[in-house]
XYZ file of C-alpha atoms in Angstrom:
528
model
C -35.520 62.221 -48.885
C -35.673 61.841 -44.900
C -36.732 57.956 -45.394
C -32.951 57.644 -45.918
C -31.227 57.326 -41.882
C -34.003 55.331 -40.962
C -33.069 51.953 -42.700
C -28.954 52.495 -42.222
C -29.866 52.992 -38.486
C -31.883 49.356 -38.701
C -28.794 48.349 -40.416
C -26.430 50.136 -37.898
C -28.428 48.117 -35.155
C -28.024 45.242 -36.833
C -24.515 45.687 -36.848
C -24.191 46.139 -33.343
C -26.772 43.302 -31.974
C -24.043 40.848 -34.865
C -20.695 41.910 -33.515
C -19.987 39.531 -30.340
C -19.488 40.562 -27.350
C -17.394 42.392 -25.700
C -15.655 43.930 -29.301
C -14.053 40.310 -29.720
C -13.566 41.420 -33.176
C -11.752 44.538 -32.858
C -9.664 43.586 -30.255
C -11.273 45.640 -27.703
C -10.631 45.127 -24.473
C -13.242 46.437 -22.345
C -15.501 43.346 -23.214
C -17.334 41.396 -20.858
C -15.490 38.634 -18.872
C -16.187 35.235 -19.067
C -17.497 32.467 -17.091
C -14.405 30.191 -17.119
C -12.059 32.962 -16.708
C -14.283 34.316 -13.817
C -14.342 30.596 -12.239
C -10.571 30.014 -13.144
C -9.833 34.145 -11.265
C -12.131 32.630 -8.790
C -9.964 29.570 -7.974
C -6.634 32.044 -8.113
C -8.410 33.647 -5.276
C -8.832 30.804 -3.236
C -5.613 28.474 -3.867
C -3.646 32.201 -3.148
C -5.482 32.053 0.914
C -5.601 28.370 0.648
C -1.094 29.088 0.279
C -1.050 32.117 2.753
C -2.598 29.778 5.385
C 0.532 28.581 8.074
C 1.103 25.043 7.783
C 0.637 23.720 10.834
C -3.139 24.899 9.867
C -3.318 23.492 6.409
C -2.038 20.378 8.265
C -4.779 19.824 10.142
C -7.478 21.050 7.809
C -6.255 18.582 5.441
C -6.372 15.166 8.210
C -9.457 16.628 9.525
C -11.123 17.285 6.342
C -9.633 13.026 5.203
C -11.260 12.311 9.166
C -14.779 13.812 8.226
C -14.726 12.350 4.764
C -13.372 8.538 6.678
C -15.431 8.703 10.091
C -18.950 9.222 7.303
C -18.087 7.094 5.122
C -17.149 4.306 7.862
C -21.230 6.052 9.501
C -22.743 4.789 6.570
C -20.508 1.113 6.424
C -21.667 0.553 9.626
C -25.613 1.404 9.583
C -25.426 -0.840 6.371
C -23.815 -3.694 7.569
C -26.313 -3.126 11.325
C -28.752 -2.960 8.976
C -28.792 -5.855 6.965
C -27.768 -8.244 9.913
C -30.585 -7.603 11.716
C -32.922 -7.928 8.630
C -31.233 -11.366 8.306
C -31.863 -11.986 12.072
C -35.176 -11.597 11.305
C -35.675 -13.449 8.088
C -33.516 -15.944 9.657
C -36.204 -16.299 12.506
C -39.370 -16.112 10.287
C -38.779 -18.606 8.048
C -37.706 -20.892 11.338
C -40.894 -19.813 12.585
C -42.689 -20.785 9.177
C -41.276 -24.220 9.160
C -41.942 -25.447 12.362
C -45.565 -24.685 11.748
C -45.430 -25.953 8.404
C -43.974 -29.514 10.006
C -46.999 -29.487 12.819
C -49.995 -28.850 10.151
C -48.281 -31.964 7.838
C -48.097 -34.122 11.087
C -52.052 -32.671 11.661
C -50.629 -31.763 15.178
C -51.413 -27.738 15.111
C -53.121 -27.184 18.021
C -55.748 -24.650 18.486
C -54.133 -21.531 20.415
C -50.752 -21.243 19.060
C -48.231 -19.460 20.905
C -44.999 -16.952 19.396
C -42.535 -16.878 21.844
C -40.694 -13.783 20.019
C -44.264 -12.368 18.882
C -44.103 -13.938 15.621
C -47.314 -14.203 13.424
C -48.760 -16.609 12.316
C -51.409 -17.449 10.278
C -52.409 -21.815 8.278
C -54.554 -20.957 5.031
C -56.099 -24.336 4.335
C -57.039 -25.320 0.427
C -59.835 -23.606 0.334
C -58.443 -19.651 1.454
C -59.935 -19.837 4.835
C -57.594 -19.175 8.051
C -57.473 -22.210 9.930
C -55.201 -21.383 12.793
C -53.332 -18.157 14.200
C -51.151 -16.914 17.018
C -52.935 -14.801 19.168
C -53.536 -11.302 18.185
C -53.291 -12.242 14.525
C -56.762 -11.579 12.526
C -58.555 -14.951 12.039
C -60.572 -13.452 9.278
C -58.211 -11.629 6.612
C -55.308 -13.083 5.205
C -52.245 -10.902 5.264
C -51.498 -11.938 1.518
C -53.851 -13.023 -1.077
C -54.322 -16.057 -3.057
C -51.736 -14.363 -6.253
C -49.472 -12.640 -3.350
C -49.160 -16.404 -1.146
C -48.228 -18.090 -4.985
C -45.786 -15.512 -5.915
C -43.888 -15.356 -2.418
C -43.878 -18.727 -2.086
C -42.694 -18.499 -5.950
C -39.594 -15.837 -4.958
C -38.855 -18.726 -1.456
C -37.468 -15.095 -0.368
C -39.016 -12.821 2.704
C -40.820 -9.863 1.620
C -42.215 -6.487 3.364
C -45.658 -5.876 4.613
C -47.668 -2.564 5.250
C -49.481 -3.385 8.862
C -52.159 -1.126 8.835
C -54.577 -2.158 6.828
C -54.464 -4.864 8.862
C -54.734 -3.269 11.908
C -51.023 -3.322 13.181
C -49.648 0.069 13.435
C -46.279 -1.460 11.599
C -43.816 -2.213 8.796
C -44.144 -6.533 8.393
C -41.689 -8.654 7.711
C -43.907 -11.532 5.928
C -42.214 -15.060 5.078
C -44.819 -17.940 2.719
C -44.044 -21.835 3.158
C -46.168 -24.722 1.536
C -47.577 -27.071 3.500
C -49.286 -30.591 2.831
C -53.224 -30.648 2.015
C -53.000 -27.757 0.076
C -52.177 -25.724 2.967
C -50.175 -22.636 3.539
C -48.322 -20.930 6.336
C -48.147 -17.122 6.581
C -45.273 -16.226 9.450
C -44.861 -12.188 9.587
C -42.863 -10.261 12.525
C -42.539 -6.895 12.759
C -39.921 -4.508 11.323
C -40.383 -1.502 13.807
C -37.420 -2.995 15.797
C -34.548 -2.651 13.138
C -35.501 0.589 12.908
C -35.314 1.535 16.361
C -31.845 0.078 16.187
C -31.361 1.846 12.875
C -32.553 4.995 14.004
C -30.506 5.044 17.592
C -27.659 3.723 15.923
C -28.082 7.374 13.763
C -28.579 9.439 16.029
C -25.557 7.950 18.061
C -23.414 8.590 14.726
C -25.007 12.063 14.284
C -24.323 13.248 17.513
C -20.859 11.692 17.953
C -19.277 11.804 14.584
C -18.767 15.468 14.923
C -18.107 14.785 18.054
C -14.980 12.409 17.120
C -13.859 14.987 14.265
C -13.477 17.701 17.049
C -11.824 15.556 19.170
C -9.638 13.991 16.173
C -8.773 18.258 14.816
C -7.716 19.122 18.419
C -5.999 15.890 18.605
C -4.285 16.555 15.048
C -3.653 20.764 16.543
C -2.181 19.524 18.845
C 0.262 16.831 17.243
C 1.194 19.134 14.359
C 2.315 21.248 16.687
C 4.087 19.443 18.771
C 5.998 18.292 15.699
C 6.436 22.475 14.044
C 7.672 23.624 17.584
C 11.477 22.723 16.950
C 11.652 23.747 12.818
C 9.726 26.900 15.082
C 12.602 27.119 17.151
C 15.173 26.516 13.867
C 13.090 29.616 12.692
C 13.369 31.773 15.857
C 17.525 30.601 16.214
C 18.117 31.738 12.411
C 16.772 35.202 13.315
C 18.975 35.492 15.516
C 21.750 35.504 13.880
C 23.477 38.716 12.232
C 26.832 38.874 9.529
C 27.919 40.230 13.494
C 27.115 36.584 15.171
C 29.835 34.292 16.016
C 29.994 31.604 16.143
C 25.830 31.309 16.398
C 24.362 27.679 15.644
C 20.944 26.372 15.708
C 19.085 24.573 18.355
C 18.937 20.588 17.897
C 15.633 19.115 19.175
C 16.881 16.300 21.033
C 14.310 13.665 19.120
C 16.472 11.491 16.552
C 14.277 12.139 13.453
C 13.938 14.300 10.143
C 13.932 17.969 12.074
C 17.110 16.505 13.695
C 18.955 15.986 10.772
C 17.641 19.191 9.223
C 19.690 21.092 12.711
C 22.383 19.444 12.314
C 23.194 19.803 8.332
C 22.031 23.725 9.185
C 24.603 23.677 11.759
C 26.831 21.982 9.078
C 26.743 24.724 7.039
C 26.453 27.666 8.976
C 30.101 26.274 10.456
C 31.585 26.216 6.703
C 29.819 29.723 6.266
C 31.912 30.757 9.375
C 35.067 28.851 8.340
C 34.590 30.495 4.780
C 33.969 33.939 6.448
C 36.429 34.377 8.806
C 38.992 32.766 6.019
C 37.995 35.867 4.111
C 38.037 38.164 6.745
C 41.695 37.267 7.275
C 42.586 37.417 3.847
C 41.223 40.925 3.076
C 42.953 42.051 6.305
C 45.846 40.419 5.645
C 46.092 41.342 1.343
C 45.515 45.352 3.264
C 48.570 44.670 5.465
C 50.615 43.564 2.717
C 49.759 46.691 0.213
C 50.041 48.683 2.588
C 53.942 48.268 2.795
C 54.879 49.065 -0.960
C 52.037 52.148 -1.180
C 53.585 53.449 1.585
C 57.469 53.045 0.499
C 56.111 53.880 -3.036
C 54.317 57.106 -1.709
C 57.816 57.673 0.373
C 60.244 57.878 -2.152
C 57.671 60.222 -4.694
C 57.279 62.715 -2.209
C 61.090 62.662 -1.617
C 61.854 63.116 -5.132
C 59.083 66.250 -5.410
C 59.909 67.722 -2.363
C 64.024 68.079 -3.341
C 63.824 67.527 -7.103
C 67.459 68.905 -7.340
C 69.191 66.885 -5.281
C 67.175 63.337 -6.384
C 68.561 60.338 -8.201
C 65.622 59.991 -10.423
C 67.056 56.586 -11.816
C 67.770 55.171 -8.492
C 63.720 56.307 -7.162
C 62.131 54.972 -10.769
C 63.989 51.685 -9.996
C 62.941 51.827 -6.651
C 58.938 52.601 -7.450
C 59.376 49.620 -10.366
C 60.531 47.113 -7.136
C 57.912 48.206 -4.898
C 55.353 47.951 -8.065
C 55.951 44.972 -9.279
C 55.914 43.841 -5.509
C 52.151 45.111 -6.168
C 50.914 42.812 -9.168
C 52.963 39.362 -7.970
C 50.771 39.810 -5.150
C 47.384 41.125 -6.926
C 48.503 37.793 -8.882
C 48.597 35.712 -5.949
C 45.095 37.038 -4.732
C 43.782 36.752 -7.986
C 44.860 32.869 -8.613
C 43.572 32.698 -4.780
C 40.238 33.628 -5.711
C 39.952 31.786 -8.290
C 40.198 29.037 -7.101
C 37.903 30.065 -4.269
C 35.401 30.010 -6.739
C 35.780 27.029 -8.184
C 34.903 25.205 -5.712
C 37.886 23.249 -5.434
C 37.718 22.135 -8.980
C 39.875 22.619 -11.205
C 39.887 25.415 -14.054
C 40.010 22.552 -17.095
C 40.334 18.738 -17.106
C 42.835 17.869 -20.539
C 45.200 15.426 -19.693
C 48.679 16.939 -19.535
C 51.818 15.397 -19.254
C 54.140 16.068 -17.073
C 57.031 15.376 -19.129
C 56.281 17.708 -21.059
C 55.322 20.559 -18.495
C 57.730 20.438 -16.184
C 60.989 20.519 -18.615
C 59.004 23.397 -20.159
C 57.884 25.110 -17.273
C 61.943 25.380 -15.219
C 63.691 25.663 -18.603
C 63.650 29.431 -18.180
C 65.623 29.345 -14.482
C 68.658 28.097 -16.492
C 71.464 26.049 -14.490
C 70.031 27.119 -11.241
C 67.314 24.045 -11.282
C 68.271 20.747 -12.105
C 65.443 17.898 -13.667
C 65.209 14.373 -13.924
C 62.354 12.462 -14.999
C 62.035 9.143 -15.351
C 58.906 6.365 -15.715
C 59.824 4.159 -12.498
C 61.938 5.281 -9.269
C 65.476 4.353 -9.074
C 65.817 2.851 -5.986
C 69.789 3.069 -6.059
C 70.225 6.722 -6.663
C 69.667 8.579 -3.146
C 66.674 10.615 -3.544
C 68.949 14.038 -3.089
C 71.573 12.888 -5.304
C 72.301 15.255 -8.576
C 72.320 14.805 -11.862
C 71.867 11.118 -11.752
C 69.907 8.562 -13.152
C 67.824 7.532 -16.254
C 65.639 10.452 -18.103
C 67.804 13.532 -17.108
C 67.059 16.921 -18.131
C 69.781 19.420 -16.797
C 68.577 23.054 -18.108
C 71.055 25.486 -19.215
C 72.844 26.912 -22.198
C 74.726 23.887 -22.221
C 72.560 21.336 -22.404
C 69.938 22.680 -24.847
C 66.947 23.959 -25.285
C 64.816 20.733 -23.618
C 67.493 18.338 -24.277
C 66.955 15.070 -22.548
C 69.546 12.345 -21.616
C 69.324 7.931 -20.931
C 66.465 6.007 -21.388
C 63.152 6.696 -23.063
C 60.743 6.520 -21.071
C 58.012 3.436 -21.430
C 54.783 5.307 -21.731
C 54.570 9.229 -20.547
C 52.937 10.498 -17.243
C 50.021 12.293 -17.701
C 47.191 13.709 -15.130
C 43.922 15.321 -15.977
C 43.859 18.829 -14.925
C 44.751 22.289 -15.809
C 48.550 22.702 -17.678
C 48.389 26.587 -16.222
C 47.844 25.751 -12.648
C 50.112 22.805 -12.798
C 52.744 25.048 -14.258
C 51.985 27.763 -11.581
C 52.381 25.203 -8.537
C 55.626 24.408 -10.341
C 57.035 27.707 -10.311
C 55.809 28.329 -7.005
C 57.836 25.676 -5.380
C 61.125 26.087 -7.469
C 60.969 30.093 -6.521
C 60.693 29.929 -2.763
C 63.335 26.647 -2.919
C 65.630 28.899 -4.723
C 64.924 31.578 -1.737
C 67.218 29.006 0.377
C 69.411 27.221 -1.965
C 72.486 27.930 -2.840
C 73.291 24.486 -5.051
C 70.855 23.910 -7.685
C 67.438 23.781 -7.182
C 66.498 19.312 -8.525
C 63.159 18.403 -9.867
C 62.163 15.463 -10.089
C 58.905 13.339 -11.697
C 58.859 9.817 -11.937
C 55.492 7.959 -11.622
C 54.709 5.489 -8.677
C 51.721 2.608 -8.463
C 48.918 5.507 -9.505
C 50.160 8.825 -9.164
C 52.505 10.951 -10.383
C 55.111 12.160 -7.779
C 56.597 15.694 -8.311
C 59.596 16.551 -6.125
C 61.535 19.990 -5.651
C 64.335 19.532 -3.201
C 67.280 22.941 -1.943
C 69.608 22.500 0.252
C 68.790 25.546 2.348
C 68.306 25.686 6.057
C 64.989 23.741 5.861
C 62.086 24.203 8.081
C 61.642 22.813 11.460
C 58.451 19.434 11.780
C 56.378 21.771 13.746
C 56.213 24.566 11.143
C 55.947 22.459 8.150
C 51.810 22.505 7.598
C 51.525 25.869 8.366
C 53.518 27.521 5.763
C 50.851 26.637 3.993
C 48.490 28.560 5.548
C 47.597 31.851 3.951
C 50.119 34.943 4.464
C 52.094 32.713 6.648
C 55.901 33.892 6.481
C 58.195 31.866 8.967
C 61.655 33.510 10.605
C 64.103 32.774 8.829
C 61.941 34.413 5.505
C 59.829 37.724 6.486
C 62.360 39.784 4.112
C 59.979 41.466 2.079
C 62.784 42.300 -0.340
C 63.772 38.076 -0.098
C 60.711 36.853 0.342
C 57.168 36.548 -1.146
C 53.842 38.208 0.557
C 53.247 34.614 2.215
C 50.795 32.969 -0.571
C 53.335 31.011 -3.086
C 52.399 27.586 -0.849
C 49.123 28.750 -0.456
C 48.368 28.270 -3.392
C 50.371 25.086 -4.712
C 47.844 23.358 -1.575
C 44.807 24.864 -3.034
C 45.555 23.900 -6.946
C 47.137 20.414 -5.231
C 43.566 19.876 -3.663
C 41.354 21.766 -6.926
C 43.229 17.589 -8.855
C 42.790 15.630 -6.659
C 46.245 15.437 -5.153
C 47.908 16.458 -1.960
C 51.276 18.113 -1.148
C 53.657 18.280 2.179
C 57.205 19.593 3.447
C 59.878 16.537 3.967
C 63.860 16.670 5.551
C 66.435 15.715 2.745
C 69.058 16.257 5.352
C 70.480 18.867 4.206
C 67.738 20.782 2.877
C 64.041 21.156 2.122
C 61.827 19.217 -0.680
C 58.571 19.294 -1.372
C 56.289 15.978 -2.512
C 53.287 16.687 -4.578
C 51.225 13.923 -5.540
C 48.274 13.526 -8.201
C 47.326 10.721 -9.762
C 47.388 9.231 -13.537
C 44.925 9.290 -15.640
C-alpha cells in the first residue's frame, strides 16, 4: 500500500515537464516572455526614446550617420582604386623592362652588367636553366622562379606575387616572365613595398581624417539645422505668448521667402480669421444680451406691478403686454438660432436640393394677402418699369379675391430653379418682405425673373428708403437705423444679416438700391 504514492508522484512530475512553459495550456499570464516579445518590447522602447529627442538632434544624427556611411564607402573606394592604380603601374613598369630585355636578348646585345634605373630586378635564364645575366644585387645562382613556375607564368601572361625572403629580399615582389629566342627566359621583378607604403599612408590619413571630417560635418549640420529651425522656435515662442485675452497678436514672419515664411503667413492669416470670428462672437453675445434685457425688464416690470397692486390691475392688458414681449423674445431666439446654424455650417447651405423659385415665392408670400404683389417672368420685361405694380406677364396677386396661388399671363418657358435649401430661401424672402412692410404704405412688389445665369429676386417698397452710405451697414448684425429704432415696430436688427448670410451660403449676392421712391432689395442666385 505504501508504494502507491511514488508512481503518482512520477506521473505528476512528467505532467509538469510536458506542460508548455508559461501555462499556455491553462491560459496563465505568469509565463516567461518569449524572445520575440522581448526584442519587440526593447525595440519599442528604443523607438520611443528616439522620438522623444529633439528634431534638431534627430536631423543631425541622421545626417551624421549618412555622412559616416558615405565617408567610409568613399575611403574604401579610394583605397581600392589607389591600390589597383599602383599595381597597374608596377605591372606596366616590369613588363616594359622585361620587354626591353627580351629585345636585347634576341639581338644578342645583352651587357655583362645590367642596370635598372627604377629598381627592377632582372634575370636572364638560358635553355639549360642557368642564369646568364642579372642586374646588380640580384641572385646569380638561384632563379626567382623554377622551370615549372616560369612555364606557368609564361602561359598565364600576367604578373604574380612572390615572397622575396627566401631570396634575401625582405619584400613582397611583383614578378613577370617573358620568353626570348633560343630558349631564353627573362624574369622581371619589382618590390611591392612602395605600393604597400603608399596604401598604408593613405589609410592612416583616412583613419585620422575621416572622423575629424565627420565631426566637422556633424557640427556644421548642427549649426545649419539649428539656424533653419530657429524661425520655427520663434513661431513657437510667439504662439506661447498669444492668449485668449491678447488682441491683434501675430507670429513673427522670417525675412527669408521659404517654407517657414509661408507657414508663418498662413498661421497669421488663420489668427486673423480666428480673431475676427472671436470679435464677431463677442459682439453677437453682447448685442444679444442687450436685446434680451429690454423685453425681460418689461416682462418683470409688468409682473411686479400686477403682483404689487392686484386689486387695480387689468390682468388682460398685463397678459397681452407679457405676450407681446414674449413674442419678441421668441423672434430674437429664432434669429439667433438661425445665425448660429449658418455660422456652424461655415457658409454652406443645409441642403443642396433643387428649389423652384417660381413655386416657392408665391407659396411664401401667400400669407401676406393683398399687402404683397408678386410678378414672375421667365425673361425681364423691358417695356415695364421695374417698380410698376401689377403689370407684365405672369402676375400673381395675393389676396382672397385672386385665389390661392392664382397665376395670370403667359406660362413660363421653363422653371426658375436654383440649388439650395427651400426653408432658408423662404426665410430670406420673409425677412425682406417683413422689412419692407415696416416702411411702406402701398403693397410691396416681389419680382422674380431669370437673367443670364442668375435668378433675380427683388422686393420693392415705397418707403423713405435708406441713405446710400448706410445700405451696406444695415446687413451687419444688430444694426438698426434711427428711422427704425423703435423696439415695438422694428426688429432686433438680425433680419437683413440672416438674409446676406443665407444668400452668400447659396453662392449668391444681395444688395440694396434706390427705387425712386422707396427701396429695392435685389437678390441674385445662380441657376441650376
